[in-house]
CSV table of C-alpha atoms in Angstrom, one decimal:
chain,number,residue,atom,x,y,z
A,1,UNK,CA,-18.7,12.3,-2.5
A,2,UNK,CA,-19.2,10.3,0.7
A,3,UNK,CA,-16.2,8.0,0.0
A,4,UNK,CA,-13.9,10.9,-0.6
A,5,UNK,CA,-13.8,11.5,3.1
A,6,UNK,CA,-12.8,7.9,3.8
A,7,UNK,CA,-10.0,8.0,1.3
A,8,UNK,CA,-8.5,11.2,2.8
A,9,UNK,CA,-8.4,9.5,6.2
A,10,UNK,CA,-6.4,6.6,5.0
A,11,UNK,CA,-3.1,8.4,5.4
A,12,UNK,CA,-3.8,9.0,9.1
A,13,UNK,CA,-2.9,5.9,11.1
A,14,UNK,CA,-5.7,6.5,13.6
A,15,UNK,CA,-8.3,6.5,10.8
A,16,UNK,CA,-7.5,2.9,10.0
A,17,UNK,CA,-9.6,1.9,13.0
A,18,UNK,CA,-12.8,2.3,11.0
A,19,UNK,CA,-11.6,0.1,8.2
A,20,UNK,CA,-9.7,-2.6,10.1
A,21,UNK,CA,-12.1,-5.5,9.7
A,22,UNK,CA,-12.0,-6.9,6.2
A,23,UNK,CA,-15.2,-8.8,6.4
A,24,UNK,CA,-17.1,-5.8,7.9
A,25,UNK,CA,-15.9,-2.8,6.0
A,26,UNK,CA,-14.6,-3.9,2.6
A,27,UNK,CA,-17.1,-2.7,0.0
A,28,UNK,CA,-17.6,-3.6,-3.6
A,29,UNK,CA,-17.7,-0.5,-5.8
A,30,UNK,CA,-18.9,-0.7,-9.4
A,31,UNK,CA,-18.6,1.5,-12.4
A,32,UNK,CA,-21.3,4.1,-13.3
A,33,UNK,CA,-22.4,2.2,-16.4
A,34,UNK,CA,-22.9,-1.0,-14.4
A,35,UNK,CA,-24.9,0.9,-11.8
A,36,UNK,CA,-27.1,2.4,-14.4
A,37,UNK,CA,-27.8,-1.0,-15.9
A,38,UNK,CA,-28.7,-2.4,-12.5
A,39,UNK,CA,-31.0,0.5,-11.7
A,40,UNK,CA,-32.7,0.1,-15.1
A,41,UNK,CA,-33.6,-3.5,-14.1
A,42,UNK,CA,-35.5,-2.2,-11.1
A,43,UNK,CA,-37.5,0.3,-13.1
A,44,UNK,CA,-35.5,3.4,-12.1
A,45,UNK,CA,-35.2,6.1,-14.8
A,46,UNK,CA,-31.6,6.4,-16.0
A,47,UNK,CA,-30.1,8.1,-19.1
A,48,UNK,CA,-29.8,6.0,-22.2
A,49,UNK,CA,-26.2,4.9,-22.5
A,50,UNK,CA,-23.7,2.4,-23.7
A,51,UNK,CA,-20.2,1.5,-22.4
A,52,UNK,CA,-17.4,1.1,-25.0
A,53,UNK,CA,-13.7,0.2,-24.8
A,54,UNK,CA,-12.4,1.0,-28.3
A,55,UNK,CA,-12.8,3.6,-31.1
A,56,UNK,CA,-14.5,1.0,-33.3
A,57,UNK,CA,-17.1,0.3,-30.6
A,58,UNK,CA,-17.7,4.0,-30.2
A,59,UNK,CA,-18.6,4.5,-33.9
A,60,UNK,CA,-20.8,1.5,-33.9
A,61,UNK,CA,-22.6,2.5,-30.7
A,62,UNK,CA,-23.3,6.0,-32.0
A,63,UNK,CA,-24.7,4.6,-35.3
A,64,UNK,CA,-26.9,1.9,-33.6
A,65,UNK,CA,-27.9,3.5,-30.3
A,66,UNK,CA,-27.8,7.3,-31.0
A,67,UNK,CA,-28.6,7.7,-34.7
A,68,UNK,CA,-30.6,10.8,-34.2
A,69,UNK,CA,-28.7,12.6,-31.4
A,70,UNK,CA,-26.9,15.8,-32.1
A,71,UNK,CA,-25.0,15.9,-28.8
A,72,UNK,CA,-23.7,13.2,-26.5
A,73,UNK,CA,-22.1,13.0,-23.1
A,74,UNK,CA,-18.8,11.1,-23.0
A,75,UNK,CA,-17.9,9.9,-19.4
A,76,UNK,CA,-14.6,8.3,-18.5
A,77,UNK,CA,-15.2,5.2,-16.2
A,78,UNK,CA,-12.9,4.9,-13.2
A,79,UNK,CA,-13.8,4.0,-9.6
A,80,UNK,CA,-13.2,7.5,-8.2
A,81,UNK,CA,-15.1,10.7,-7.9
A,82,UNK,CA,-14.3,14.1,-9.3
A,83,UNK,CA,-14.0,13.0,-12.9
A,84,UNK,CA,-15.4,16.1,-14.4
A,85,UNK,CA,-12.7,18.3,-12.8
A,86,UNK,CA,-9.9,15.7,-13.3
A,87,UNK,CA,-7.0,15.9,-15.7
A,88,UNK,CA,-5.5,13.2,-17.9
A,89,UNK,CA,-1.8,12.7,-17.9
A,90,UNK,CA,-1.9,13.3,-21.7
A,91,UNK,CA,-3.1,16.8,-21.0
A,92,UNK,CA,-6.8,16.4,-21.7
A,93,UNK,CA,-8.8,18.4,-19.2
A,94,UNK,CA,-11.9,16.8,-17.7
A,95,UNK,CA,-13.1,13.2,-17.6
A,96,UNK,CA,-16.7,14.2,-18.6
A,97,UNK,CA,-17.4,16.0,-21.9
A,98,UNK,CA,-20.5,17.1,-23.7
A,99,UNK,CA,-19.7,17.0,-27.4
A,100,UNK,CA,-21.3,16.9,-30.9
A,101,UNK,CA,-22.2,13.3,-31.9
A,102,UNK,CA,-19.7,13.3,-34.7
A,103,UNK,CA,-16.9,14.3,-32.3
A,104,UNK,CA,-17.6,11.7,-29.6
A,105,UNK,CA,-15.3,9.1,-31.0
A,106,UNK,CA,-12.4,11.6,-31.0
A,107,UNK,CA,-12.8,12.7,-27.4
A,108,UNK,CA,-13.4,9.1,-26.3
A,109,UNK,CA,-10.2,8.0,-28.1
A,110,UNK,CA,-8.3,10.6,-26.0
A,111,UNK,CA,-9.6,9.0,-22.8
A,112,UNK,CA,-9.3,5.3,-23.5
A,113,UNK,CA,-6.1,3.7,-22.2
A,114,UNK,CA,-5.1,7.0,-20.6
A,115,UNK,CA,-4.6,7.8,-16.9
A,116,UNK,CA,-7.1,10.2,-15.3
A,117,UNK,CA,-6.0,12.1,-12.1
A,118,UNK,CA,-8.8,13.4,-9.8
A,119,UNK,CA,-8.9,14.7,-6.2
A,120,UNK,CA,-9.8,11.1,-5.2
A,121,UNK,CA,-7.3,9.0,-7.2
A,122,UNK,CA,-4.1,10.5,-5.8
A,123,UNK,CA,-1.3,11.7,-8.1
A,124,UNK,CA,-0.9,8.2,-9.6
A,125,UNK,CA,-4.4,8.4,-11.1
A,126,UNK,CA,-6.4,5.5,-12.6
A,127,UNK,CA,-6.5,4.0,-16.1
A,128,UNK,CA,-9.6,4.5,-18.2
A,129,UNK,CA,-10.5,1.2,-19.8
A,130,UNK,CA,-14.1,2.1,-20.7
A,131,UNK,CA,-16.0,5.2,-21.6
A,132,UNK,CA,-19.8,5.6,-21.1
A,133,UNK,CA,-21.6,7.3,-24.0
A,134,UNK,CA,-24.9,8.8,-22.8
A,135,UNK,CA,-27.8,10.7,-24.2
A,136,UNK,CA,-27.6,14.4,-23.3
A,137,UNK,CA,-30.5,15.3,-21.1
A,138,UNK,CA,-32.1,18.7,-20.8
A,139,UNK,CA,-32.1,19.2,-17.0
A,140,UNK,CA,-34.2,21.9,-15.3
A,141,UNK,CA,-33.4,20.9,-11.7
A,142,UNK,CA,-30.7,19.0,-9.9
A,143,UNK,CA,-31.1,17.4,-6.5
A,144,UNK,CA,-29.2,15.0,-4.2
A,145,UNK,CA,-30.4,11.6,-3.1
A,146,UNK,CA,-28.8,8.8,-1.1
A,147,UNK,CA,-29.6,5.7,0.9
A,148,UNK,CA,-27.0,4.4,3.4
A,149,UNK,CA,-26.9,2.7,6.8
A,150,UNK,CA,-27.4,4.7,10.0
A,151,UNK,CA,-25.9,3.5,13.3
A,152,UNK,CA,-28.1,5.7,15.4
A,153,UNK,CA,-31.3,4.1,14.0
A,154,UNK,CA,-29.7,0.8,13.3
A,155,UNK,CA,-31.2,0.7,9.8
A,156,UNK,CA,-31.3,2.3,6.4
A,157,UNK,CA,-31.7,6.1,6.1
A,158,UNK,CA,-32.6,8.2,3.1
A,159,UNK,CA,-30.7,11.5,2.8
A,160,UNK,CA,-32.0,14.1,0.3
A,161,UNK,CA,-31.4,17.7,-0.6
A,162,UNK,CA,-33.2,20.0,-3.0
A,163,UNK,CA,-29.8,21.1,-4.3
A,164,UNK,CA,-27.5,18.7,-6.1
A,165,UNK,CA,-24.7,18.4,-8.6
A,166,UNK,CA,-21.9,18.9,-6.1
A,167,UNK,CA,-20.5,16.9,-3.2
A,168,UNK,CA,-22.7,16.2,-0.2
A,169,UNK,CA,-20.0,17.7,2.0
A,170,UNK,CA,-20.3,21.0,0.1
A,171,UNK,CA,-24.1,20.8,0.2
A,172,UNK,CA,-24.1,20.2,3.9
A,173,UNK,CA,-21.8,23.3,4.4
A,174,UNK,CA,-23.8,25.6,2.2
A,175,UNK,CA,-27.3,24.3,2.6
A,176,UNK,CA,-27.6,22.5,6.0
A,177,UNK,CA,-31.3,23.4,6.4
A,178,UNK,CA,-32.2,21.9,3.0
A,179,UNK,CA,-30.9,18.4,3.8
A,180,UNK,CA,-33.5,16.0,5.1
A,181,UNK,CA,-33.1,12.6,6.7
A,182,UNK,CA,-35.8,10.0,6.7
A,183,UNK,CA,-34.9,6.8,8.6
A,184,UNK,CA,-36.6,3.6,7.4
A,185,UNK,CA,-37.9,0.9,9.6
A,186,UNK,CA,-35.9,-2.1,8.4
A,187,UNK,CA,-38.7,-4.5,9.4
A,188,UNK,CA,-41.6,-2.5,8.0
A,189,UNK,CA,-39.9,-1.3,4.9
A,190,UNK,CA,-40.4,2.0,3.2
A,191,UNK,CA,-44.0,3.3,3.3
A,192,UNK,CA,-45.8,5.8,1.1
A,193,UNK,CA,-45.5,8.3,3.9
A,194,UNK,CA,-41.7,7.8,4.1
A,195,UNK,CA,-41.4,8.2,0.3
A,196,UNK,CA,-43.6,11.3,0.3
A,197,UNK,CA,-41.4,13.0,3.0
A,198,UNK,CA,-38.4,12.4,0.7
A,199,UNK,CA,-40.2,13.8,-2.3
A,200,UNK,CA,-41.4,16.8,-0.4
A,201,UNK,CA,-37.8,17.5,0.7
A,202,UNK,CA,-36.6,17.4,-2.9
A,203,UNK,CA,-39.0,20.3,-3.7
A,204,UNK,CA,-39.8,19.1,-7.2
A,205,UNK,CA,-40.5,21.7,-9.9
A,206,UNK,CA,-42.0,19.6,-12.7
A,207,UNK,CA,-42.1,15.9,-12.1
A,208,UNK,CA,-45.3,14.2,-11.0
A,209,UNK,CA,-45.3,13.6,-7.2
A,210,UNK,CA,-46.8,10.1,-7.3
A,211,UNK,CA,-44.4,9.0,-10.0
A,212,UNK,CA,-41.5,10.4,-7.9
A,213,UNK,CA,-42.8,8.5,-4.8
A,214,UNK,CA,-42.7,5.3,-6.9
A,215,UNK,CA,-39.1,6.0,-8.0
A,216,UNK,CA,-38.0,6.5,-4.4
A,217,UNK,CA,-39.7,3.2,-3.4
A,218,UNK,CA,-37.9,1.4,-6.3
A,219,UNK,CA,-34.6,2.8,-5.2
A,220,UNK,CA,-35.1,1.5,-1.7
A,221,UNK,CA,-36.1,-1.9,-3.1
A,222,UNK,CA,-32.9,-2.0,-5.0
A,223,UNK,CA,-30.9,-1.0,-1.9
A,224,UNK,CA,-32.3,-3.8,0.1
A,225,UNK,CA,-32.5,-6.5,-2.6
A,226,UNK,CA,-28.9,-6.0,-3.7
A,227,UNK,CA,-27.4,-5.7,-0.2
A,228,UNK,CA,-26.1,-2.1,-0.9
A,229,UNK,CA,-24.2,-0.2,1.8
A,230,UNK,CA,-24.5,3.1,-0.3
A,231,UNK,CA,-26.8,4.2,-3.1
A,232,UNK,CA,-25.9,7.8,-4.0
A,233,UNK,CA,-27.5,9.7,-6.9
A,234,UNK,CA,-26.0,13.1,-7.6
A,235,UNK,CA,-27.6,14.6,-9.4
A,236,UNK,CA,-31.1,13.2,-9.2
A,237,UNK,CA,-32.5,15.4,-11.9
A,238,UNK,CA,-35.8,16.7,-13.4
A,239,UNK,CA,-35.8,16.9,-17.2
A,240,UNK,CA,-37.6,19.3,-19.4
A,241,UNK,CA,-40.2,16.6,-20.2
A,242,UNK,CA,-41.0,16.3,-16.4
A,243,UNK,CA,-39.1,13.0,-15.8
A,244,UNK,CA,-37.2,12.3,-12.6
A,245,UNK,CA,-33.9,10.7,-13.7
A,246,UNK,CA,-30.9,9.2,-11.8
A,247,UNK,CA,-28.4,11.2,-13.9
A,248,UNK,CA,-25.3,9.9,-12.1
A,249,UNK,CA,-25.1,7.3,-9.4
A,250,UNK,CA,-22.6,5.5,-7.1
A,251,UNK,CA,-23.5,2.1,-5.6
A,252,UNK,CA,-21.5,0.1,-3.0
A,253,UNK,CA,-22.3,-3.4,-1.8
A,254,UNK,CA,-21.6,-5.4,1.4
A,255,UNK,CA,-18.9,-7.9,0.8
A,256,UNK,CA,-20.6,-10.2,3.4
A,257,UNK,CA,-23.4,-10.7,0.8
A,258,UNK,CA,-21.0,-11.9,-2.0
A,259,UNK,CA,-22.3,-15.4,-1.6
A,260,UNK,CA,-25.9,-14.4,-2.6
A,261,UNK,CA,-25.1,-11.6,-5.0
A,262,UNK,CA,-22.8,-13.5,-7.3
A,263,UNK,CA,-23.9,-11.6,-10.5
A,264,UNK,CA,-23.2,-8.2,-8.8
A,265,UNK,CA,-19.8,-9.3,-7.4
A,266,UNK,CA,-18.8,-10.6,-10.8
A,267,UNK,CA,-18.8,-6.9,-11.8
A,268,UNK,CA,-15.8,-6.2,-9.6
A,269,UNK,CA,-13.0,-4.5,-11.5
A,270,UNK,CA,-9.7,-5.4,-9.7
A,271,UNK,CA,-7.7,-3.3,-12.2
A,272,UNK,CA,-9.2,-0.3,-10.5
A,273,UNK,CA,-8.1,-1.4,-7.0
A,274,UNK,CA,-4.8,-1.4,-5.2
A,275,UNK,CA,-3.1,-4.6,-6.4
A,276,UNK,CA,-1.7,-5.1,-2.9
A,277,UNK,CA,-5.2,-5.1,-1.5
A,278,UNK,CA,-6.5,-7.4,-4.2
A,279,UNK,CA,-3.8,-9.9,-3.4
A,280,UNK,CA,-4.5,-9.6,0.4
A,281,UNK,CA,-8.2,-10.2,-0.2
A,282,UNK,CA,-7.5,-13.4,-2.1
A,283,UNK,CA,-5.3,-14.5,0.9
A,284,UNK,CA,-8.1,-13.4,3.4
A,285,UNK,CA,-5.8,-10.9,5.0
A,286,UNK,CA,-6.8,-7.5,6.4
A,287,UNK,CA,-4.6,-5.1,4.4
A,288,UNK,CA,-4.8,-1.4,3.6
A,289,UNK,CA,-1.9,0.2,1.7
A,290,UNK,CA,-0.5,3.5,2.9
A,291,UNK,CA,2.4,5.6,1.7
A,292,UNK,CA,5.2,5.1,4.3
A,293,UNK,CA,8.5,3.1,4.3
A,294,UNK,CA,8.0,0.6,7.1
A,295,UNK,CA,5.9,-2.5,6.2
A,296,UNK,CA,4.0,-3.9,9.2
A,297,UNK,CA,2.8,-7.4,9.8
A,298,UNK,CA,0.8,-7.7,13.1
A,299,UNK,CA,-1.9,-9.9,14.6
A,300,UNK,CA,-4.9,-8.0,15.8
A,301,UNK,CA,-6.4,-4.7,14.6
A,302,UNK,CA,-5.7,-2.9,17.9
A,303,UNK,CA,-2.1,-4.0,18.1
A,304,UNK,CA,-1.7,-3.2,14.4
A,305,UNK,CA,-2.8,0.4,15.0
A,306,UNK,CA,-0.7,0.7,18.1
A,307,UNK,CA,2.3,-0.5,16.1
A,308,UNK,CA,1.7,2.1,13.4
A,309,UNK,CA,1.3,4.9,16.0
A,310,UNK,CA,4.6,4.0,17.7
A,311,UNK,CA,6.4,3.9,14.4
A,312,UNK,CA,5.1,7.5,13.8
A,313,UNK,CA,6.2,8.4,17.4
A,314,UNK,CA,9.8,7.4,16.6
A,315,UNK,CA,9.8,9.4,13.4
A,316,UNK,CA,8.9,6.7,10.9
A,317,UNK,CA,5.9,6.2,8.5
A,318,UNK,CA,4.0,2.9,8.2
A,319,UNK,CA,3.6,1.6,4.6
A,320,UNK,CA,0.5,-0.4,5.4
A,321,UNK,CA,-2.0,-1.7,7.9
A,322,UNK,CA,-1.8,-5.5,7.9
A,323,UNK,CA,-3.6,-7.7,10.4
A,324,UNK,CA,-3.0,-11.4,9.8
A,325,UNK,CA,-5.7,-12.2,12.4
A,326,UNK,CA,-5.7,-14.9,15.1
A,327,UNK,CA,-6.0,-18.0,12.9
A,328,UNK,CA,-3.6,-17.2,10.1
A,329,UNK,CA,-2.0,-20.2,8.5
A,330,UNK,CA,1.7,-20.5,7.6
A,331,UNK,CA,0.8,-20.0,3.9
A,332,UNK,CA,-1.1,-16.8,4.8
A,333,UNK,CA,2.0,-15.5,6.6
A,334,UNK,CA,4.0,-16.3,3.4
A,335,UNK,CA,1.5,-14.4,1.3
A,336,UNK,CA,1.7,-11.4,3.7
A,337,UNK,CA,5.4,-11.2,3.3
A,338,UNK,CA,5.1,-11.4,-0.5
A,339,UNK,CA,2.7,-8.4,-0.4
A,340,UNK,CA,5.0,-6.4,1.9
A,341,UNK,CA,8.1,-7.1,-0.2
A,342,UNK,CA,6.3,-6.3,-3.5
A,343,UNK,CA,5.9,-2.7,-2.4
A,344,UNK,CA,8.9,-0.7,-3.7
A,345,UNK,CA,8.4,1.9,-1.1
A,346,UNK,CA,9.0,-0.5,1.8
A,347,UNK,CA,12.5,0.0,3.1
A,348,UNK,CA,12.1,-2.1,6.3
A,349,UNK,CA,9.6,-4.7,7.7
A,350,UNK,CA,8.4,-4.8,11.3
A,351,UNK,CA,6.8,-8.1,12.5
A,352,UNK,CA,5.0,-7.6,15.8
A,353,UNK,CA,3.2,-10.7,17.1
A,354,UNK,CA,1.6,-11.1,20.5
A,355,UNK,CA,0.7,-14.8,20.5
A,356,UNK,CA,-2.7,-15.7,21.9
A,357,UNK,CA,-4.7,-17.7,19.5
A,358,UNK,CA,-2.0,-16.9,16.9
A,359,UNK,CA,1.0,-19.0,17.7
A,360,UNK,CA,4.5,-17.5,17.5
A,361,UNK,CA,6.0,-20.7,15.9
A,362,UNK,CA,3.5,-20.5,13.0
A,363,UNK,CA,4.5,-16.9,12.4
A,364,UNK,CA,8.2,-17.9,12.6
A,365,UNK,CA,7.8,-20.8,10.1
A,366,UNK,CA,6.0,-18.5,7.8
A,367,UNK,CA,8.7,-15.9,7.9
A,368,UNK,CA,11.4,-18.5,7.2
A,369,UNK,CA,9.4,-20.0,4.2
A,370,UNK,CA,8.7,-16.6,2.9
A,371,UNK,CA,12.4,-15.8,2.9
A,372,UNK,CA,13.0,-18.9,0.8
A,373,UNK,CA,10.5,-17.7,-1.8
A,374,UNK,CA,11.1,-14.0,-2.0
A,375,UNK,CA,14.3,-12.0,-2.0
A,376,UNK,CA,14.5,-10.1,1.3
A,377,UNK,CA,16.5,-7.0,0.5
A,378,UNK,CA,15.3,-4.9,3.4
A,379,UNK,CA,15.9,-5.2,7.2
A,380,UNK,CA,13.4,-7.3,9.1
A,381,UNK,CA,12.7,-6.4,12.8
A,382,UNK,CA,10.8,-9.2,14.7
A,383,UNK,CA,9.2,-9.0,18.1
A,384,UNK,CA,7.5,-12.1,19.3
A,385,UNK,CA,5.7,-12.7,22.6
A,386,UNK,CA,3.1,-15.1,23.9
A,387,UNK,CA,2.1,-18.6,22.9
A,388,UNK,CA,5.0,-20.8,21.7
A,389,UNK,CA,7.3,-17.8,21.8
A,390,UNK,CA,10.4,-20.0,22.6
A,391,UNK,CA,9.7,-22.4,19.7
A,392,UNK,CA,9.2,-19.4,17.4
A,393,UNK,CA,12.5,-17.7,18.4
A,394,UNK,CA,14.3,-21.0,18.0
A,395,UNK,CA,12.9,-21.5,14.5
A,396,UNK,CA,14.1,-18.0,13.5
A,397,UNK,CA,17.6,-18.5,15.1
A,398,UNK,CA,18.1,-21.9,13.4
A,399,UNK,CA,17.1,-20.5,10.0
A,400,UNK,CA,20.3,-18.6,9.6
A,401,UNK,CA,18.3,-15.5,8.6
A,402,UNK,CA,19.7,-12.0,9.4
A,403,UNK,CA,17.0,-10.6,11.6
A,404,UNK,CA,16.8,-7.7,14.1
A,405,UNK,CA,15.1,-9.0,17.2
A,406,UNK,CA,13.3,-6.7,19.7
A,407,UNK,CA,12.2,-7.2,23.3
A,408,UNK,CA,9.0,-5.1,23.2
A,409,UNK,CA,7.0,-2.9,20.8
A,410,UNK,CA,8.8,0.3,21.6
A,411,UNK,CA,12.1,-1.3,21.1
A,412,UNK,CA,10.9,-2.9,17.8
A,413,UNK,CA,9.6,0.4,16.4
A,414,UNK,CA,12.8,2.3,17.3
A,415,UNK,CA,14.9,-0.4,15.7
A,416,UNK,CA,12.8,-0.4,12.5
A,417,UNK,CA,13.1,3.4,12.1
A,418,UNK,CA,16.9,3.3,12.8
A,419,UNK,CA,17.3,0.5,10.2
A,420,UNK,CA,16.1,2.9,7.5
A,421,UNK,CA,19.4,4.8,7.8
């Protein structure tokens, strides 16, 4: 879906520009069953379902929640798209199965605790800790619906398509004329006219138009009230009994709103995130893990990207984007080093600091203290310039550490790449 494009860009150093500011672009992502529960609270039609984490819970849920159902949908719960076409490392094909009710516990048992690999997880996959057991719906029409933020109109925008069930990228390629966009005035809010435009664009076959307008308005209410950055329903479906149902949804939330959305942010599942990024977030560091061999610690997003580009220019590959910012404390520098050294792929570390607000002596003290707490088994290349640079260089020299010093960025990148051999 939408976030699939963002993930694919992460391996390209230039793409990090869009994600460089932790407080602007770090988004909370919640599981499907959590999103369904939240939408239900706002009066949005969702399939009847229950999340379970063990075989015993599955049997109990089927008996209590679905006593009269012949078929059920069993959905693995991971924070990645493409589950239906994914493959478990134990050989099971597909992370979403429609099965007979008395077989649901068997298929769910093959999912729980197993690693599911999809086009969005990477080859390492993600562990399935819960499965979502849902009532099987009789769908007669599948559509696409999303609300996100639009830079051009500086406000929310609703995107809808009368075709659904596949990624919006594929829909945009196959049916560009069927996609409609309805910008919403953030001050006025969604009007009946706005909602009617969306419903007309969905080209309903059976659902009542007025009821559909009401559902669209409730979805917008949720988007605003919960500080969403993305609310994507794919498919938004019509059922054989003429109901409009959010059959599958993805919700992302603005981290800047964590202070007023405590219940929602308590849903965060750190086991589904990169542990390095989780540790960095706790230390208030801007970190994005990549797949290279040279760990980078830099101050400033622009300098960090330039550092990564020059590493690539000299034939190396950056292992991460790490911006310690302009006001990093000595303890944050220590935490940054711990994160870098915890990555087994890192074969060398490049520290590139241009001291302005950030002082070179603080960075130097952090490096020395980090070396005392972690075992530095890889070469460390350091380039310091700017505020208190002489004090910083003196601290490093008197520490007795074996460091590779560099005069400028180009020299530092070249030495970092050479240190790999």
